[in-house]
Short mmCIF file of C-alpha atoms in Angstrom, two decimals:
data_model
loop_
_atom_site.label_atom_id
_atom_site.label_comp_id
_atom_site.label_asym_id
_atom_site.label_seq_id
_atom_site.Cartn_x
_atom_site.Cartn_y
_atom_site.Cartn_z
CA MET A 1 132.42 198.59 157.28
CA GLN A 2 133.61 195.84 154.99
CA LEU A 3 133.82 196.81 151.29
CA ASP A 4 133.36 194.29 148.49
CA ARG A 5 134.09 195.50 144.94
CA GLY A 6 133.94 192.07 143.34
CA ALA A 7 135.33 191.92 139.82
CA TYR A 8 135.04 195.71 139.38
CA PRO A 9 137.81 197.25 141.54
CA ASP A 10 137.99 200.42 139.43
CA ALA A 11 134.26 200.97 138.91
CA GLN A 12 133.02 204.41 139.92
CA THR A 13 129.92 204.25 142.11
CA PRO A 14 128.07 206.89 144.18
CA TRP A 15 129.82 205.48 147.25
CA GLU A 16 132.97 207.40 146.22
CA ASP A 17 131.09 210.70 146.70
CA PRO A 18 131.33 211.70 150.42
CA ALA A 19 128.14 213.77 150.25
CA TRP A 20 126.17 210.91 148.68
CA ARG A 21 127.61 208.41 151.14
CA SER A 22 126.74 210.61 154.11
CA ALA A 23 123.17 211.15 152.89
CA ALA A 24 122.64 207.46 152.20
CA LEU A 25 123.95 206.36 155.59
CA ASP A 26 121.91 209.03 157.34
CA TRP A 27 118.75 207.81 155.56
CA LEU A 28 119.60 204.22 156.45
CA ASP A 29 120.22 205.10 160.11
CA ARG A 30 116.89 206.94 160.36
CA GLN A 31 114.98 204.04 158.84
CA LEU A 32 116.63 201.51 161.15
CA LYS A 33 115.83 203.67 164.17
CA ALA A 34 112.19 203.94 163.11
CA LEU A 35 112.04 200.16 162.78
CA GLY A 36 113.72 199.62 166.16
CA VAL A 37 116.47 197.51 164.63
CA GLY A 38 119.46 196.65 166.81
CA GLU A 39 122.58 195.94 164.79
CA THR A 40 124.58 192.88 165.78
CA GLY A 41 127.69 193.20 163.63
CA GLU A 42 129.66 195.15 161.07
CA ARG A 43 127.91 196.43 157.95
CA ARG A 44 128.98 194.93 154.64
CA VAL A 45 129.00 197.16 151.56
CA ARG A 46 128.78 195.58 148.10
CA LEU A 47 129.82 197.95 145.30
CA ARG A 48 128.99 197.17 141.69
CA PRO A 49 128.62 199.42 138.63
CA TRP A 50 124.85 198.83 138.74
CA SER A 51 124.13 199.17 142.49
CA VAL A 52 125.36 199.86 146.01
CA ILE A 53 124.12 197.36 148.59
CA ILE A 54 124.63 197.48 152.35
CA ARG A 55 123.91 194.40 154.43
CA VAL A 56 122.90 195.36 157.96
CA CYS A 57 123.62 192.59 160.46
CA ALA A 58 120.66 192.17 162.80
CA GLU A 59 118.55 189.34 164.19
CA ARG A 60 117.19 189.14 160.63
CA PRO A 61 119.49 190.90 158.13
CA ILE A 62 118.24 194.05 156.42
CA TRP A 63 119.37 195.28 153.02
CA PHE A 64 119.85 198.82 151.74
CA LYS A 65 119.99 199.12 147.95
CA ALA A 66 120.83 202.11 145.78
CA THR A 67 120.16 201.60 142.10
CA SER A 68 122.00 202.98 139.09
CA PRO A 69 120.26 205.67 136.98
CA GLY A 70 119.34 203.02 134.42
CA SER A 71 117.24 201.14 136.99
CA ALA A 72 116.08 204.10 139.08
CA PHE A 73 112.50 202.83 138.69
CA GLU A 74 113.23 199.75 140.85
CA PRO A 75 112.22 201.12 144.30
CA ALA A 76 108.90 202.42 142.96
CA LEU A 77 108.32 199.11 141.17
CA ALA A 78 109.15 197.09 144.30
CA GLU A 79 106.72 199.18 146.33
CA ALA A 80 103.97 198.80 143.73
CA LEU A 81 104.48 195.03 143.39
CA ALA A 82 104.21 194.65 147.16
CA GLY A 83 100.76 196.23 146.93
CA TRP A 84 99.60 194.33 143.86
CA ALA A 85 101.05 190.86 144.49
CA PRO A 86 102.60 190.65 147.99
CA GLU A 87 102.59 186.86 147.97
CA HIS A 88 105.20 186.86 145.17
CA VAL A 89 107.68 189.61 146.14
CA LEU A 90 109.54 191.30 148.97
CA THR A 91 107.70 194.16 150.70
CA PRO A 92 110.15 197.04 151.27
CA TYR A 93 110.43 198.59 154.73
CA ALA A 94 110.99 201.96 153.06
CA VAL A 95 111.75 203.48 149.66
CA ASP A 96 113.04 206.82 148.43
CA THR A 97 111.88 206.83 144.82
CA ALA A 98 113.51 210.19 144.03
CA ARG A 99 116.97 208.91 144.95
CA GLY A 100 116.52 205.28 143.93
CA TRP A 101 116.95 203.86 147.44
CA SER A 102 115.14 201.03 149.15
CA LEU A 103 115.33 199.15 152.44
CA LEU A 104 114.40 195.50 152.15
CA PRO A 105 113.83 192.63 154.57
CA ASP A 106 115.67 189.35 154.52
CA GLY A 107 113.64 186.96 152.38
CA GLY A 108 115.28 183.69 153.32
CA ALA A 109 117.64 181.42 151.41
CA LEU A 110 118.37 181.81 147.73
CA LEU A 111 117.05 179.12 145.41
CA ARG A 112 120.64 178.35 144.38
CA ALA A 113 121.46 177.40 147.99
CA GLN A 114 119.34 174.26 147.87
CA THR A 115 119.84 171.03 145.95
CA LEU A 116 117.74 171.67 142.89
CA GLU A 117 115.46 169.20 141.16
CA VAL A 118 113.30 169.77 138.11
CA ARG A 119 110.20 170.08 140.32
CA HIS A 120 111.67 173.16 142.00
CA TRP A 121 112.06 174.95 138.68
CA GLU A 122 108.55 173.82 137.67
CA GLN A 123 107.13 175.37 140.82
CA VAL A 124 109.12 178.57 140.24
CA LEU A 125 107.92 178.97 136.67
CA VAL A 126 104.27 178.25 137.44
CA GLN A 127 104.30 180.81 140.27
CA TYR A 128 106.13 183.34 138.12
CA ALA A 129 103.51 182.91 135.38
CA GLU A 130 100.84 183.59 138.01
CA LEU A 131 102.59 186.85 138.90
CA GLN A 132 102.88 187.89 135.26
CA ARG A 133 99.20 187.16 134.60
CA THR A 134 98.22 189.19 137.66
CA LEU A 135 100.14 192.16 136.27
CA VAL A 136 98.68 192.17 132.73
CA PRO A 137 96.08 194.84 133.65
CA ARG A 138 98.86 196.94 135.25
CA VAL A 139 100.97 197.47 132.12
CA ASP A 140 100.17 201.17 131.75
CA GLU A 141 100.89 201.70 135.45
CA LEU A 142 104.20 199.88 135.12
CA VAL A 143 105.26 202.17 132.29
CA ARG A 144 104.23 205.23 134.31
CA LEU A 145 106.47 204.00 137.12
CA GLY A 146 109.38 204.21 134.70
CA VAL A 147 109.74 200.51 133.85
CA PRO A 148 111.31 200.42 130.36
CA ASP A 149 108.84 199.67 127.57
CA ALA A 150 110.18 196.85 125.37
CA ARG A 151 106.95 195.97 123.58
CA ASP A 152 108.23 197.23 120.21
CA LEU A 153 111.13 194.86 119.62
CA VAL A 154 111.86 196.15 116.11
CA ARG A 155 112.39 199.65 117.48
CA LEU A 156 114.51 198.20 120.27
CA PHE A 157 116.63 196.33 117.72
CA ASP A 158 117.20 199.46 115.63
CA GLU A 159 118.14 201.56 118.64
CA THR A 160 120.44 198.92 120.09
CA VAL A 161 122.31 198.30 116.85
CA ALA A 162 122.64 202.02 116.06
CA GLY A 163 123.78 202.93 119.59
CA ASN A 164 126.47 200.28 120.07
CA ARG A 165 130.01 201.64 119.96
CA THR A 166 131.92 198.35 119.77
CA LEU A 167 129.94 196.58 117.05
CA GLY A 168 132.26 195.67 114.17
CA VAL A 169 131.43 196.41 110.54
CA GLU A 170 130.93 192.74 109.62
CA ASP A 171 128.68 192.03 112.60
CA ARG A 172 126.67 195.19 111.98
CA GLU A 173 126.09 194.10 108.37
CA ARG A 174 125.03 190.64 109.53
CA LEU A 175 122.53 192.15 111.95
CA LEU A 176 121.10 194.54 109.36
CA ALA A 177 120.72 191.66 106.90
CA PHE A 178 118.88 189.74 109.63
CA ARG A 179 116.43 192.60 110.29
CA PRO A 180 113.71 191.48 107.78
CA ARG A 181 113.59 188.05 109.46
CA LEU A 182 113.34 189.74 112.87
CA VAL A 183 110.42 191.87 111.63
CA GLU A 184 108.65 188.68 110.48
CA TRP A 185 109.22 186.98 113.82
CA CYS A 186 107.94 189.99 115.76
CA ALA A 187 104.79 190.12 113.63
CA GLU A 188 104.21 186.41 114.15
CA LEU A 189 104.71 186.72 117.91
CA ASP A 190 102.30 189.67 118.12
CA GLY A 191 99.76 187.70 116.09
CA PHE A 192 99.21 185.19 118.91
CA GLY A 193 97.54 187.94 120.95
CA ILE A 194 99.35 187.18 124.22
CA PRO A 195 99.32 190.43 126.23
CA ALA A 196 102.46 192.16 127.47
CA THR A 197 103.28 192.22 131.16
CA LEU A 198 106.29 192.54 133.47
CA ASP A 199 109.43 190.72 132.33
CA HIS A 200 112.04 190.26 135.07
CA ALA A 201 114.64 189.82 132.28
CA ASP A 202 117.22 188.17 134.57
CA LEU A 203 115.26 185.43 136.30
CA HIS A 204 117.83 182.99 137.65
CA ASP A 205 118.36 181.09 140.90
CA GLY A 206 120.26 184.01 142.45
CA GLN A 207 117.22 186.29 142.07
CA ILE A 208 114.71 183.89 143.65
CA LEU A 209 114.23 183.26 147.37
CA VAL A 210 112.71 180.15 148.94
CA ALA A 211 109.65 181.37 150.86
CA GLY A 212 108.47 177.93 151.98
CA PRO A 213 107.66 174.48 150.58
CA GLY A 214 106.84 175.03 146.93
CA ARG A 215 106.68 178.83 147.28
CA TYR A 216 109.16 181.43 146.10
CA THR A 217 109.83 185.17 146.28
CA PHE A 218 111.07 187.10 143.24
CA PHE A 219 113.35 190.10 143.74
CA ASP A 220 116.02 192.31 142.13
CA TRP A 221 114.00 194.03 139.39
CA GLY A 222 116.73 196.31 138.00
CA ASP A 223 116.76 194.61 134.58
CA ALA A 224 112.97 194.50 134.30
CA ASN A 225 110.90 195.80 131.42
CA VAL A 226 107.39 195.64 130.01
CA ALA A 227 107.49 193.06 127.23
CA HIS A 228 106.06 189.81 125.96
CA PRO A 229 105.78 187.58 129.04
CA PHE A 230 107.60 184.66 127.47
CA CYS A 231 110.79 186.72 127.15
CA SER A 232 111.39 185.77 130.79
CA LEU A 233 111.98 182.16 129.77
CA LEU A 234 115.42 182.75 128.27
CA VAL A 235 117.49 183.16 131.43
CA ALA A 236 115.42 180.86 133.66
CA ILE A 237 115.35 177.87 131.33
CA ASP A 238 118.97 178.29 130.25
CA ARG A 239 120.04 178.28 133.91
CA ALA A 240 117.92 175.21 134.69
CA ALA A 241 119.36 173.40 131.66
CA GLU A 242 122.90 174.18 132.83
CA GLN A 243 122.13 172.65 136.22
CA LEU A 244 119.92 169.70 135.28
CA GLY A 245 120.68 169.02 131.62
CA PRO A 246 118.93 170.02 128.37
CA ASP A 247 116.33 167.23 128.66
CA VAL A 248 114.43 169.29 131.25
CA VAL A 249 113.69 172.13 128.82
CA PRO A 250 110.41 170.82 127.28
CA ARG A 251 109.05 169.86 130.71
CA LEU A 252 109.83 173.26 132.21
CA GLU A 253 108.47 175.14 129.21
CA ASP A 254 105.20 173.19 129.43
CA ALA A 255 104.95 173.90 133.17
CA TYR A 256 105.34 177.63 132.56
CA LEU A 257 102.88 177.64 129.65
CA GLU A 258 100.15 175.68 131.45
CA PRO A 259 98.54 178.75 133.12
CA TRP A 260 98.18 180.36 129.67
CA THR A 261 96.33 177.43 128.07
CA ALA A 262 92.94 178.73 129.24
CA GLU A 263 93.13 181.43 126.53
CA HIS A 264 95.53 179.97 123.94
CA PRO A 265 96.12 176.53 122.34
CA GLN A 266 99.22 174.67 123.47
CA GLN A 267 100.76 174.50 119.99
CA ALA A 268 100.51 178.27 119.57
CA LEU A 269 102.01 178.82 123.02
CA ARG A 270 104.98 176.60 122.22
CA ARG A 271 105.67 178.50 119.00
CA ALA A 272 105.32 181.82 120.83
CA ALA A 273 107.75 180.62 123.51
CA THR A 274 110.31 179.63 120.87
CA LEU A 275 110.08 183.04 119.21
CA ALA A 276 110.13 184.98 122.49
CA ARG A 277 113.18 183.14 123.81
CA ARG A 278 115.06 184.00 120.60
CA LEU A 279 113.92 187.62 120.54
CA SER A 280 114.47 188.19 124.26
CA HIS A 281 118.18 188.56 123.58
CA LEU A 282 117.10 192.06 122.56
CA THR A 283 115.74 192.89 126.01
CA ARG A 284 118.94 191.55 127.56
CA ALA A 285 120.99 193.75 125.24
CA SER A 286 118.80 196.72 126.12
CA SER A 287 119.33 196.15 129.84
CA TRP A 288 123.11 196.16 129.42
CA GLY A 289 122.84 199.39 127.48
CA ARG A 290 120.86 201.35 130.04
CA LEU A 291 122.74 200.01 133.06
CA PHE A 292 126.11 201.01 131.56
CA PRO A 293 125.39 204.02 129.32
CA ALA A 294 128.84 205.59 129.77
CA THR A 295 130.94 202.46 130.29
CA ALA A 296 131.53 201.00 126.85
CA HIS A 297 134.05 198.39 128.01
CA ILE A 298 131.44 196.84 130.34
CA GLY A 299 128.08 197.24 128.64
CA ASP A 300 128.70 197.30 124.90
CA PRO A 301 130.50 193.95 124.49
CA GLU A 302 127.69 192.20 126.36
CA ARG A 303 125.13 193.95 124.14
CA VAL A 304 126.99 192.78 121.04
CA ALA A 305 127.08 189.20 122.32
CA ALA A 306 123.34 189.27 123.10
CA LEU A 307 122.48 190.65 119.66
CA LEU A 308 124.58 188.07 117.86
CA ARG A 309 122.95 185.22 119.77
CA MET A 310 119.77 185.92 117.80
CA LEU A 311 121.58 184.90 114.64
#
């Protein structure tokens, strides 16, 4: 097997535990046998602090994924999404929710592999909004599955600031002085009455597959949380602006907001999107914290950077 440790050669993952490795490979072998999969090449193992991924070479590649404890909900979430909205997500071949394992099909080419135009991002954001709106009635079920609840952003701010071990005195004071403004923004955002739903929290062109002309598949839900839907705009629109220039931002924001105009006026939606994009740095900081709870040199600096971006 080929091992890829990327930029984390010293990271400790479950793969280093022979008992875990044996159990995972045994589970993978049994699932492949049940599916009748014939392997055509060497397995490739991708080790990161947040996951272990094995690419099985076959006529159509198959992917084993083991999550970190901070995203242990992901297999159960992936299985539930496949039942609720199969047209938008990958349907796992198998999951082991107790151990945080899943076996996933190949979903085609990544969005980043094609030459991107603004219309591609428009299509992505409209479809993603459709998925989020479908899941609004499922919020309580999402929380029961273990998806982190980020609806109370003030609480999240307090916990994230208090729990960070690398935050300097000056930056901590700046953040605490900013707290009253954050409380005002959160109250204003809540006042629009836009219901919470699933927030991917890391929606970029490496987490989106091209399913066909104008259709896309969303995957890799390890950073996800239940939050204001517009929090998802931060990563997606920033990535699109990097690729296509900042002039595309208003057009993409309007494309995403269009499905919501049946219940809310456009002006209110634009203000809500501005607030949510600013406040969603909190959900990003929270993700870093739970994915790296015992690795201060990886998670905490990123949490600090995300918090300070709100200022």
